[in-house]
Amino acid sequence: MEMLPLVLASITVAATPLLIAALGEHVVERAGVLNLGVEGMMIVGAACGFAAAVLTDSSVLGLLAGGFAGMLLALVFAGLAIGLATNQVATGLALTILGLGLAGLIGAPFVGQPRPPIPPIALPILSDIPIIGPAFFRADPIFYLSVMLVIAVAFVLNRTRAGLLLRAVGENHASAHALGVPVRRIRLYAILFGGLMAGLAGAYLSLIYTRFWSPGMTAGRGWIALALVVFAAGHVWRLMAGAYLFGGLTVAQLHAQAGAIGLPSQLLSALPYIMTILALLVLAVSGRRGSGAAGSLGQPFVPER
Amino acid sequence: MFRMTTRRLALAMGLGLAMAGAATAQEKLKIGFIYVGPVGDFGWSYQHDVGRKAIEAAFPGRVETTFVESVPEADSDRAIEQLARTGHKLIFTTSFGYMEPTLRVAKKYPNVMFEHATGFKRDKNVATYSAKFHEGRYIIGRIAGKMTKSNTIGYVGAFPIPEVIAGINAFYLGAKSVNPDVKIKVAWAFDWFNPPKEGDAAKTLIDQGADVITQHTDSPAPLQQAAQRNVFAFGQASDMTKFAPNHILTSIIDDWAPYYVERTRAVLEGKWQSQDVFDGLAKGKVKMGPYVNMPPEVKKLAEETEEAIRSGKLDPFMCPIIAQDGKTVECKGGDRLSNEQVFGMNFYVQGIEGTIPK
């Protein structure tokens, strides 16, 4: 099976942007905010990241610019949803639509320009392990970053005071406020982190995944990231497993075609969403409280003065 | 995205002259183009735009061209009608999926002449034109058959339409003619221009062991992917050397410029008629890029194949052609399949595994 490590490596590349974007949204939702603008922030990150990389001829600067652009868009969301306590669902959807249009505009002069690849980093010793080595330890730098981010987010959320405060804000913003926790400031930071991650994930798509800018290139990955957060039901590790599962499905979809398996590819591309619904169903039936979502998720917060 | 290169000033001046009764004042012929991708795709739409610029260069001061890029096939009526309504007298719609929309709009505007690329339905004011890309695909098939070490070659298809299926068959037959053990894998992107999807499809083929791939989609993404994975690939529609200088073998280049200039001249001279044109290497509508990154004997084989097809001695679909189900295809074009048979091809030839998606 010399195909296996190659397929695994393809899955890694497909899963990394999903994981990064979902990780950002996970933190946002832990803080009790629902930002449906992931797709919009992602594509703006892809466009700005690519544009910056072409202009400066540096993929690293491009990735940074992508993250920064996502953060700027997230700031718009924060201004509306936190500052003015607007409806988060409507604001998030508007952000996605705005992002898709904005990205097309920013990216227009850069359509069809080539970018050199970012060389993969082979970890010594580990990369020589059969199958696993070539699959996971000869990857691009952002893949390693994504794994470190998972560890960092899990640690901060579960083991630090900052994480505790963030979860408290998400669980019940009124109580947190009564205890003197700065609800809106914490939510702002969480939203900015979410934007940074979504923008980085977008720049990963245009600079590493395809090395190409084209309008609409995120192709629903932002929504898959949102589905992933639901799927993970509050657990960072399940989020990571889910990202690889969903990434695997997108790869499997094409293998099914080329390998001439009788399943229609449309069904396979719908599988991540079907699995999300199944996960919700399992969570609901198993009787545990709700879907693992934060208690104040999606509710606008207006402090009493 | 709507990008109009309307030169209002020139038009206003033209009208002014006409109203002043200047004897030679001639209204400029407005020509419109609808592209399925961005002109910056460096493939299909890019080449059509090269043709548009050739018209401007050939008739300076007598024509005015407009293009609308990235027009989705399913929603193209509006874009086509917009051009017809704004005084364009000759409109080129340059993707297969524009066929029905073009015919619908043409019915409403009988005085506008339409040219639809790669379609098979015509009308009084709708002509069709295409190129025998499959001739080029047969040549690159032979190169692929010689260059593959794993005996597995890959093909990224856009949509399962006859034009693409004929291309897959020609590529496979070319490869098989020089390498009887060769196997082909096909992955569908279900899009003409979608670099991430095209790249994913290419990756899949390479993962499955293909060490030479080609594509019938419009962006250089599969080629780039091939370069990254150190396998060989071909350029599509235009010379894509710059995207993978060390992994490209050659490109199939579409040259629409002479046809576009000829049809514009026909309109200017009032001789335009609905017709169907389907030609390839012989007329120069299909050209081959430089043969590179291959041993001299493979290059020689490619050049000989190109010459044989150009002279008419060889055709990708020489009879007998046996379909996947083992039945011999009726030979309607003498010693080869007829143009209509190629143009309506809806079966895989024997030896290709898998089924054509519905």
XYZ file of C-alpha atoms in Angstrom:
663
model
C 0.000 0.000 0.000
C 2.273 2.783 -1.175
C -0.861 4.828 -1.823
C -1.765 5.097 1.855
C 0.815 7.685 2.996
C 0.026 9.807 -0.066
C -3.681 9.720 0.671
C -3.048 10.495 4.337
C -0.886 13.459 3.352
C -3.679 14.723 1.072
C -6.125 14.393 3.956
C -3.776 16.402 6.193
C -3.697 19.228 3.693
C -7.487 19.118 3.263
C -8.087 19.039 7.030
C -5.661 21.766 8.135
C -7.680 24.807 6.936
C -10.876 23.284 8.354
C -9.169 22.672 11.684
C -7.715 26.182 11.958
C -10.967 27.935 11.048
C -13.009 25.663 13.320
C -10.597 26.206 16.200
C -11.167 29.957 15.980
C -14.923 29.576 15.871
C -14.757 27.104 18.754
C -13.206 29.769 20.987
C -15.762 32.325 19.796
C -18.654 30.005 20.612
C -17.156 29.088 23.999
C -17.377 32.801 24.771
C -21.063 32.671 23.913
C -20.933 34.338 20.523
C -22.186 32.764 17.306
C -20.299 34.182 14.325
C -21.687 32.763 11.092
C -19.233 34.907 9.123
C -16.461 32.276 9.042
C -16.822 31.729 5.290
C -16.603 35.476 4.676
C -13.559 35.999 6.894
C -11.909 32.976 5.335
C -12.272 34.150 1.767
C -11.126 37.674 2.596
C -8.108 36.059 4.247
C -7.514 34.026 1.088
C -7.705 37.091 -1.170
C -5.660 39.445 1.026
C -3.137 36.746 1.835
C -2.594 35.979 -1.815
C -2.455 39.643 -2.796
C 0.063 40.422 -0.055
C 2.178 37.404 -0.973
C 2.317 38.453 -4.628
C 3.058 42.099 -3.809
C 5.773 41.374 -1.243
C 6.875 38.090 -2.847
C 6.733 36.433 0.560
C 4.304 33.661 1.432
C 4.958 34.167 5.155
C 3.886 37.818 4.947
C 0.919 36.626 2.908
C -0.198 34.252 5.647
C 0.147 37.021 8.230
C -1.764 39.464 6.048
C -4.514 36.881 5.557
C -4.889 36.440 9.296
C -4.884 40.186 9.834
C -7.548 40.705 7.163
C -9.762 38.086 8.806
C -9.276 39.902 12.090
C -10.299 43.246 10.584
C -13.515 41.730 9.300
C -14.080 40.146 12.711
C -13.695 43.614 14.218
C -16.629 44.772 12.091
C -18.656 41.871 13.447
C -17.599 42.655 17.024
C -18.516 46.317 16.605
C -22.029 45.352 15.569
C -22.728 42.224 17.610
C -20.945 43.259 20.821
C -20.913 47.049 20.597
C -24.449 47.480 19.324
C -25.805 44.080 20.462
C -27.267 43.309 17.044
C -28.705 39.920 16.142
C -25.673 37.664 15.802
C -27.138 35.335 13.199
C -28.071 38.180 10.861
C -24.769 39.984 11.430
C -22.767 36.826 10.774
C -24.632 36.046 7.579
C -24.134 39.624 6.409
C -20.426 39.258 7.149
C -20.210 36.192 4.912
C -21.949 37.916 2.027
C -19.836 41.049 2.487
C -16.679 38.949 2.646
C -17.427 37.052 -0.555
C -17.958 40.290 -2.476
C -15.048 42.113 -0.910
C -12.679 39.239 -1.611
C -13.684 39.178 -5.281
C -12.890 42.865 -5.510
C -9.543 42.620 -3.727
C -8.493 39.519 -5.631
C -9.535 40.642 -9.128
C -6.085 41.887 -10.231
C -4.462 38.701 -8.929
C -6.524 36.067 -10.735
C -4.303 33.540 -12.465
C -1.010 34.656 -10.972
C 1.258 31.806 -9.939
C 2.925 31.467 -6.530
C 5.889 29.237 -5.671
C 5.142 26.558 -3.067
C 6.129 26.801 0.589
C 8.633 23.978 1.063
C 7.509 21.246 3.454
C 9.461 20.674 6.660
C 10.588 17.112 7.284
C 11.055 16.424 10.976
C 14.217 14.422 11.651
C 13.743 10.766 12.700
C 9.934 11.052 12.769
C 9.722 11.538 9.008
C 11.464 8.187 8.472
C 8.749 6.136 10.188
C 7.038 4.100 7.480
C 3.576 5.288 6.400
C 3.110 7.775 9.269
C 6.369 9.578 8.537
C 5.665 10.651 4.953
C 2.009 11.226 5.800
C 2.361 13.562 8.793
C 5.966 14.551 9.360
C 6.863 15.933 5.950
C 4.135 18.535 5.973
C 3.977 22.278 5.494
C 4.775 24.520 8.484
C 1.147 25.540 8.979
C 0.159 21.931 9.621
C 2.535 21.821 12.603
C 1.237 25.203 13.690
C -2.334 23.874 13.583
C -1.431 20.990 15.889
C 0.296 23.361 18.308
C -2.748 25.638 18.202
C -5.021 22.757 19.159
C -2.840 22.012 22.174
C -2.624 25.690 23.107
C -6.380 26.269 22.824
C -7.171 23.120 24.809
C -4.713 24.195 27.501
C -5.857 27.801 27.740
C -9.572 26.960 27.773
C -9.355 24.173 30.327
C -6.346 24.903 32.495
C -6.002 28.664 32.851
C -7.883 31.424 34.599
C -8.348 33.253 31.300
C -9.986 30.162 29.838
C -12.220 29.804 32.847
C -13.354 33.426 32.564
C -14.021 32.974 28.845
C -16.139 29.898 29.466
C -17.938 31.650 32.321
C -18.830 34.505 29.985
C -20.146 32.005 27.464
C -22.079 29.930 29.962
C -23.997 32.787 31.589
C -23.072 36.327 30.696
C -25.382 37.899 33.263
C -23.762 36.043 36.183
C -20.282 36.689 34.826
C -21.106 40.369 34.558
C -22.452 40.427 38.107
C -19.147 38.985 39.290
C -17.337 41.835 37.598
C -16.000 39.883 34.635
C -15.556 42.172 31.597
C -17.983 40.244 29.357
C -17.751 42.425 26.286
C -13.978 42.754 26.323
C -13.491 38.990 26.606
C -15.952 38.416 23.792
C -14.142 40.984 21.649
C -10.845 39.142 22.130
C -12.476 35.821 21.316
C -14.036 37.209 18.138
C -10.728 38.717 17.030
C -9.020 35.373 17.616
C -11.745 33.706 15.544
C -11.149 36.185 12.729
C -7.396 35.660 12.860
C -7.830 31.905 12.562
C -10.410 32.117 9.757
C -8.189 34.534 7.822
C -5.168 32.293 8.299
C -7.176 29.288 7.122
C -8.179 31.245 4.028
C -4.592 32.271 3.293
C -3.610 28.619 3.710
C -6.059 27.773 0.919
C -4.724 30.343 -1.543
C -1.022 30.023 -0.649
C -0.495 26.360 0.205
C -3.542 24.315 -0.716
C -3.873 25.520 -4.329
C -1.412 28.413 -4.652
C -3.977 30.242 -6.686
C -6.560 32.897 -6.137
C -9.996 32.482 -7.644
C -13.281 34.041 -6.539
C -15.342 31.814 -4.285
C -12.437 29.445 -3.761
C -13.320 28.656 -0.138
C -16.261 26.749 -1.640
C -18.195 26.288 1.601
C -15.256 25.340 3.812
C -16.256 28.065 6.289
C -19.610 26.364 6.689
C -17.939 22.998 7.157
C -15.850 24.612 9.916
C -19.061 25.794 11.585
C -20.533 22.324 11.259
C -17.363 20.971 12.832
C -17.789 23.142 15.917
C -21.282 21.739 16.365
C -19.941 18.248 15.723
C -17.244 18.699 18.381
C -19.852 19.695 20.987
C -17.395 21.655 23.079
C -14.400 19.314 22.957
C -11.221 20.520 21.246
C -9.956 17.000 20.651
C -13.173 15.941 19.050
C -12.834 19.056 16.893
C -9.464 17.839 15.656
C -10.736 14.319 14.995
C -13.725 15.805 13.188
C -11.527 18.008 11.009
C -9.574 14.971 9.848
C -12.745 13.005 9.331
C -14.310 15.801 7.260
C -11.045 16.392 5.401
C -10.882 12.679 4.708
C -14.382 12.766 3.261
C -13.506 15.538 0.797
C -10.532 13.496 -0.386
C -12.527 10.256 -0.442
C -15.073 11.936 -2.670
C -12.542 12.226 -5.505
C -10.997 8.840 -4.874
C -14.415 7.312 -5.141
C -14.689 8.740 -8.640
C -11.237 7.842 -9.874
C -11.391 4.433 -8.240
C -14.727 3.847 -9.915
C -16.750 3.082 -6.776
C -20.439 3.198 -7.535
C -21.349 5.975 -5.062
C -22.351 9.324 -6.572
C -19.841 12.032 -5.648
C -22.636 14.449 -4.743
C -23.656 12.151 -1.915
C -20.083 12.000 -0.644
C -19.714 15.779 -0.668
C -22.871 16.044 1.419
C -21.534 13.556 3.977
C -19.897 16.084 6.362
C -23.251 17.774 6.833
C -25.112 14.496 7.180
C -22.588 13.487 9.841
C -23.091 16.753 11.691
C -26.822 16.140 11.822
C -26.181 12.587 13.025
C -23.829 13.883 15.726
C -26.497 16.327 16.898
C -29.009 13.516 16.918
C -26.757 11.259 18.974
C -26.074 14.057 21.456
C -29.774 14.815 21.788
C -30.825 11.193 22.205
C -28.046 10.319 24.656
C -29.763 12.686 27.076
C -26.848 14.923 27.893
C -27.675 18.562 28.259
C -28.200 20.139 24.858
C -25.511 19.998 22.238
C -22.573 20.963 24.421
C -22.951 24.553 23.276
C -22.276 27.441 25.648
C -25.302 28.522 27.683
C -25.481 32.094 26.400
C -24.613 31.182 22.818
C -25.974 33.684 20.347
C -27.690 35.908 22.882
C -26.819 39.592 22.617
C -25.501 41.015 25.875
C -26.409 44.489 27.082
C -24.919 45.259 30.486
C -27.212 46.889 33.030
C -25.931 50.213 34.116
C -18.320 40.846 -12.666
C -19.091 43.232 -15.451
C -16.242 44.890 -17.236
C -17.225 47.015 -20.194
C -14.621 48.481 -22.461
C -17.187 50.720 -24.055
C -15.630 53.766 -25.517
C -18.421 56.187 -25.062
C -16.444 59.110 -26.322
C -15.617 57.456 -29.611
C -19.200 56.370 -30.017
C -20.492 59.866 -29.318
C -18.089 61.286 -31.853
C -19.171 58.659 -34.361
C -22.797 59.540 -33.852
C -22.015 63.214 -34.079
C -20.321 62.713 -37.403
C -23.186 60.606 -38.659
C -25.709 63.265 -37.719
C -23.611 65.918 -39.347
C -24.039 63.884 -42.476
C -20.392 63.133 -43.033
C -20.381 60.846 -46.039
C -17.882 58.296 -44.802
C -19.018 58.176 -41.212
C -19.530 54.515 -40.474
C -20.944 53.219 -37.276
C -18.495 50.932 -35.550
C -19.403 47.267 -35.375
C -19.894 46.349 -31.752
C -18.784 42.847 -30.894
C -19.472 41.149 -27.565
C -17.854 38.174 -25.857
C -19.129 36.021 -23.002
C -16.476 34.095 -21.089
C -17.084 31.266 -18.650
C -13.979 32.021 -16.573
C -11.895 35.077 -15.797
C -9.699 36.295 -18.668
C -6.852 35.689 -16.243
C -7.401 31.914 -16.160
C -4.445 31.523 -18.519
C -6.384 28.794 -20.253
C -9.659 28.655 -22.110
C -11.075 32.138 -21.558
C -7.658 33.721 -21.841
C -7.268 32.279 -25.347
C -10.673 33.579 -26.415
C -9.623 36.979 -25.193
C -6.487 36.732 -27.311
C -8.873 36.228 -30.231
C -10.867 39.296 -29.228
C -7.744 41.418 -29.178
C -6.823 40.070 -32.619
C -10.121 41.448 -33.953
C -9.337 44.881 -32.527
C -5.892 44.756 -34.089
C -7.183 43.607 -37.478
C -9.872 46.267 -37.880
C -8.588 49.369 -36.148
C -11.249 52.033 -35.827
C -13.956 49.870 -37.353
C -14.881 47.649 -34.442
C -15.473 47.967 -30.766
C -15.331 44.936 -28.499
C -16.793 44.225 -25.089
C -16.370 41.217 -22.875
C -18.156 39.881 -19.829
C -16.110 37.386 -17.849
C -16.924 34.660 -15.314
C -20.509 34.283 -16.504
C -22.096 31.189 -14.914
C -23.546 28.925 -17.590
C -26.821 28.508 -15.744
C -27.378 32.253 -15.493
C -26.021 33.457 -18.817
C -29.270 34.644 -20.476
C -29.069 38.023 -18.794
C -25.443 38.645 -19.733
C -26.006 37.642 -23.368
C -29.191 39.670 -23.643
C -27.469 42.658 -22.072
C -24.946 42.626 -24.901
C -27.640 42.186 -27.544
C -29.671 45.037 -26.104
C -26.733 47.421 -25.997
C -26.195 47.333 -29.727
C -23.700 44.494 -30.167
C -24.242 43.030 -33.614
C -21.946 40.036 -33.291
C -21.787 38.070 -30.050
C -19.471 35.179 -29.268
C -20.587 32.897 -26.443
C -17.630 30.754 -25.588
C -18.720 27.782 -23.502
C -20.775 24.658 -24.157
C -23.320 25.506 -21.463
C -24.275 28.751 -23.204
C -25.962 26.783 -25.997
C -29.612 27.029 -24.953
C -29.324 30.571 -23.528
C -27.703 31.731 -26.786
C -30.511 30.202 -28.842
C -33.154 31.754 -26.589
C -31.651 35.226 -26.807
C -31.025 34.837 -30.559
C -34.757 34.268 -31.121
C -35.503 37.612 -29.484
C -32.853 39.505 -31.450
C -33.042 38.283 -35.063
C -30.773 41.072 -36.310
C -27.913 40.155 -34.016
C -25.502 37.466 -35.136
C -24.391 34.887 -32.595
C -21.422 32.555 -32.620
C -21.524 29.744 -30.075
C -18.385 27.774 -29.317
C -18.503 23.966 -28.985
C -22.281 23.678 -29.345
C -24.245 21.614 -31.844
C -27.526 23.544 -32.209
C -27.765 26.313 -34.776
C -30.322 28.838 -35.971
C -30.602 31.436 -38.762
C -28.540 33.854 -36.691
C -26.617 31.352 -34.578
C -23.480 29.758 -35.971
C -21.369 27.205 -34.117
C -17.672 26.613 -34.153
C -15.329 24.313 -32.374
C -11.888 22.859 -32.621
C -10.676 19.285 -32.749
C -8.925 19.396 -29.414
C -9.014 15.612 -29.441
C -6.336 15.663 -32.152
C -3.976 17.305 -29.682
C -5.116 14.941 -26.972
C -4.168 11.959 -29.102
C -0.639 13.362 -29.434
C -0.253 14.010 -25.715
C -1.714 10.545 -25.116
C 1.148 9.050 -27.095
C 3.651 11.140 -25.128
C 2.007 10.061 -21.857
C 2.061 6.406 -22.916
C 5.790 6.650 -23.537
C 6.615 8.702 -20.453
C 4.672 6.792 -17.800
C 6.642 4.389 -15.653
C 3.732 3.250 -13.511
C 1.617 2.591 -16.619
C -1.081 4.722 -15.034
C -2.116 8.029 -16.533
C -4.653 10.438 -15.094
C -7.271 12.763 -16.553
C -9.026 15.638 -14.784
C -12.369 16.152 -16.513
C -14.686 19.126 -16.116
C -18.134 17.819 -17.002
C -19.136 14.500 -18.597
C -20.152 16.103 -21.918
C -19.285 14.699 -25.373
C -16.402 17.122 -25.970
C -14.669 15.998 -22.766
C -15.437 12.315 -23.274
C -14.013 12.420 -26.798
C -10.906 13.992 -25.289
C -10.544 11.211 -22.708
C -10.980 8.555 -25.398
C -8.458 10.216 -27.713
C -5.920 10.574 -24.913
C -6.335 6.932 -23.922
C -6.222 5.618 -27.505
C -3.055 7.623 -28.128
C -1.414 6.204 -25.022
C -2.533 2.671 -25.784
C -1.231 2.831 -29.345
C 2.316 3.033 -27.980
C 1.864 1.258 -24.628
C -0.653 -1.608 -24.559
C -0.409 -1.954 -20.754
C -1.431 1.608 -19.962
C -4.357 2.294 -17.627
C -6.274 5.553 -17.296
C -7.923 7.064 -14.220
C -10.483 9.851 -14.528
C -11.493 12.345 -11.824
C -14.262 14.884 -12.378
C -14.082 18.429 -11.028
C -17.657 19.326 -12.103
C -16.500 22.825 -12.874
C -14.626 24.543 -15.711
C -12.647 26.934 -13.565
C -12.232 25.995 -9.930
C -8.528 25.806 -9.067
C -8.943 24.180 -5.618
C -11.181 21.439 -6.988
C -9.058 20.916 -10.085
C -5.974 20.664 -7.889
C -7.694 18.183 -5.558
C -8.697 16.034 -8.493
C -5.121 16.054 -9.816
C -3.808 15.151 -6.363
C -6.205 12.229 -6.183
C -5.015 10.886 -9.519
C -1.383 11.170 -8.449
C -2.186 9.475 -5.123
C -3.661 6.624 -7.102
C -0.421 6.099 -8.934
C -0.745 8.231 -12.061
C 2.660 9.635 -13.015
C 1.502 11.559 -16.084
C -1.704 13.567 -15.866
C -3.646 15.839 -18.141
C -6.732 17.955 -17.737
C -9.813 19.211 -19.474
C -10.454 22.074 -17.089
C -9.327 25.663 -17.484
C -6.811 26.624 -14.791
C -3.147 25.672 -14.416
C -3.869 24.214 -10.941
C -3.540 20.531 -11.964
C -0.277 21.320 -13.722
C 1.032 23.105 -10.618
C -0.019 20.171 -8.496
C 1.846 17.803 -10.811
C 4.994 19.893 -10.520
C 4.749 19.862 -6.743
C 4.427 16.078 -6.722
C 7.130 15.649 -9.349
C 5.059 14.021 -12.064
C 4.495 15.142 -15.656
C 1.527 17.043 -17.011
C 0.340 19.056 -20.015
C -0.800 22.622 -20.539
C -4.412 23.204 -21.485
C -5.741 25.746 -24.014
C -2.722 28.037 -23.811
C 1.012 27.579 -23.405
C 1.283 27.055 -19.648
C 5.033 26.511 -19.512
C 5.598 29.183 -16.876
C 3.478 27.350 -14.319
C 5.619 24.200 -14.329
C 8.660 24.688 -16.555
C 10.272 21.399 -15.524
C 7.194 19.188 -15.506
C 5.243 20.299 -18.534
C 5.593 18.083 -21.597
C 3.731 20.280 -24.061
C 0.499 22.290 -24.283
C -2.530 22.019 -26.504
C -3.092 25.592 -27.640
C -6.423 26.861 -28.948
C -5.946 29.572 -31.534
C -9.258 31.307 -32.132
C -7.818 34.512 -33.565
C -7.970 33.686 -37.315
C -11.555 32.438 -37.020
C -12.674 35.485 -35.060
C -11.068 37.843 -37.557
C -12.633 35.957 -40.471
C -16.120 36.060 -38.969
C -15.809 39.745 -38.141
C -14.814 40.425 -41.731
C -17.860 38.481 -42.902
C -20.138 40.715 -40.830
C -18.419 43.900 -41.993
C -18.827 42.808 -45.604
C -22.399 41.661 -45.048
C -21.597 38.073 -45.939
C -22.173 36.450 -42.548
C -24.166 33.231 -42.605
C -24.966 30.617 -40.015
C -22.593 27.685 -40.341
C -20.751 25.056 -38.372
C -16.986 24.898 -38.346
C -15.069 22.032 -36.767
C -11.389 21.948 -37.600
C -8.152 21.349 -35.822
C -4.440 20.972 -36.449
C -4.816 21.174 -40.241
C -6.337 24.661 -40.123
C -4.195 25.806 -37.206
C -7.077 26.209 -34.787
C -5.369 23.657 -32.576
C -1.642 24.085 -32.124
C 0.907 22.241 -30.067
C 3.282 23.948 -27.664
C 6.980 23.091 -27.655
C 7.749 19.447 -26.809
C 9.986 19.631 -23.746
C 11.215 17.574 -20.779
C 11.147 14.359 -22.830
C 13.744 12.135 -24.513
C 14.465 12.862 -28.211
C 12.743 9.696 -29.457
C 9.507 10.632 -27.696
C 9.753 14.132 -29.114
C 10.236 12.648 -32.563
C 7.210 10.395 -32.119
C 5.124 13.392 -31.047
C 6.219 15.451 -34.040
C 5.518 12.595 -36.442
C 2.088 12.044 -34.913
C 1.317 15.753 -35.183
C 2.353 15.756 -38.840
C 0.345 12.620 -39.641
C -2.795 14.125 -38.129
C -2.242 17.461 -39.819
C -1.876 15.801 -43.222
C -5.014 13.748 -42.624
C -3.264 10.378 -42.735
C -4.004 9.709 -39.096
C -7.037 10.439 -36.956
C -7.535 9.786 -33.241
C -10.623 7.765 -34.075
C -9.514 5.482 -36.887
C -11.893 2.556 -37.369
C -12.441 0.093 -35.916
C -13.337 1.796 -32.632
C -14.573 -0.608 -29.997
C -16.722 0.773 -27.205
C -16.358 -0.137 -23.551
C -19.154 -2.707 -23.838
C -17.205 -4.566 -26.531
C -19.380 -3.514 -29.472
C -17.710 -2.090 -32.547
C -18.842 1.442 -33.288
C -20.374 1.974 -36.711
C -17.870 3.729 -38.968
C -19.627 6.708 -40.546
C -16.655 8.725 -41.767
C -14.939 6.351 -44.216
C -11.884 5.006 -42.430
C -12.557 7.036 -39.303
C -15.470 8.176 -37.152
C -17.401 11.111 -38.606
C -17.295 14.586 -37.068
C -20.858 14.126 -35.807
C -19.902 10.900 -34.074
C -16.955 12.573 -32.352
C -19.040 15.597 -31.486
C -21.764 13.535 -29.871
C -19.530 10.947 -28.246
C -21.166 9.530 -25.129
C -19.281 6.285 -24.529
C -15.854 5.242 -23.305
C -13.728 3.141 -25.613
C -12.727 -0.378 -24.653
C -10.044 -0.475 -21.978
C -11.207 2.523 -19.936
C -12.562 1.422 -16.579
C -15.401 3.051 -14.718
C -18.594 4.653 -15.902
C -19.413 8.113 -17.148
C -21.246 9.976 -14.368
C -24.807 10.974 -15.196
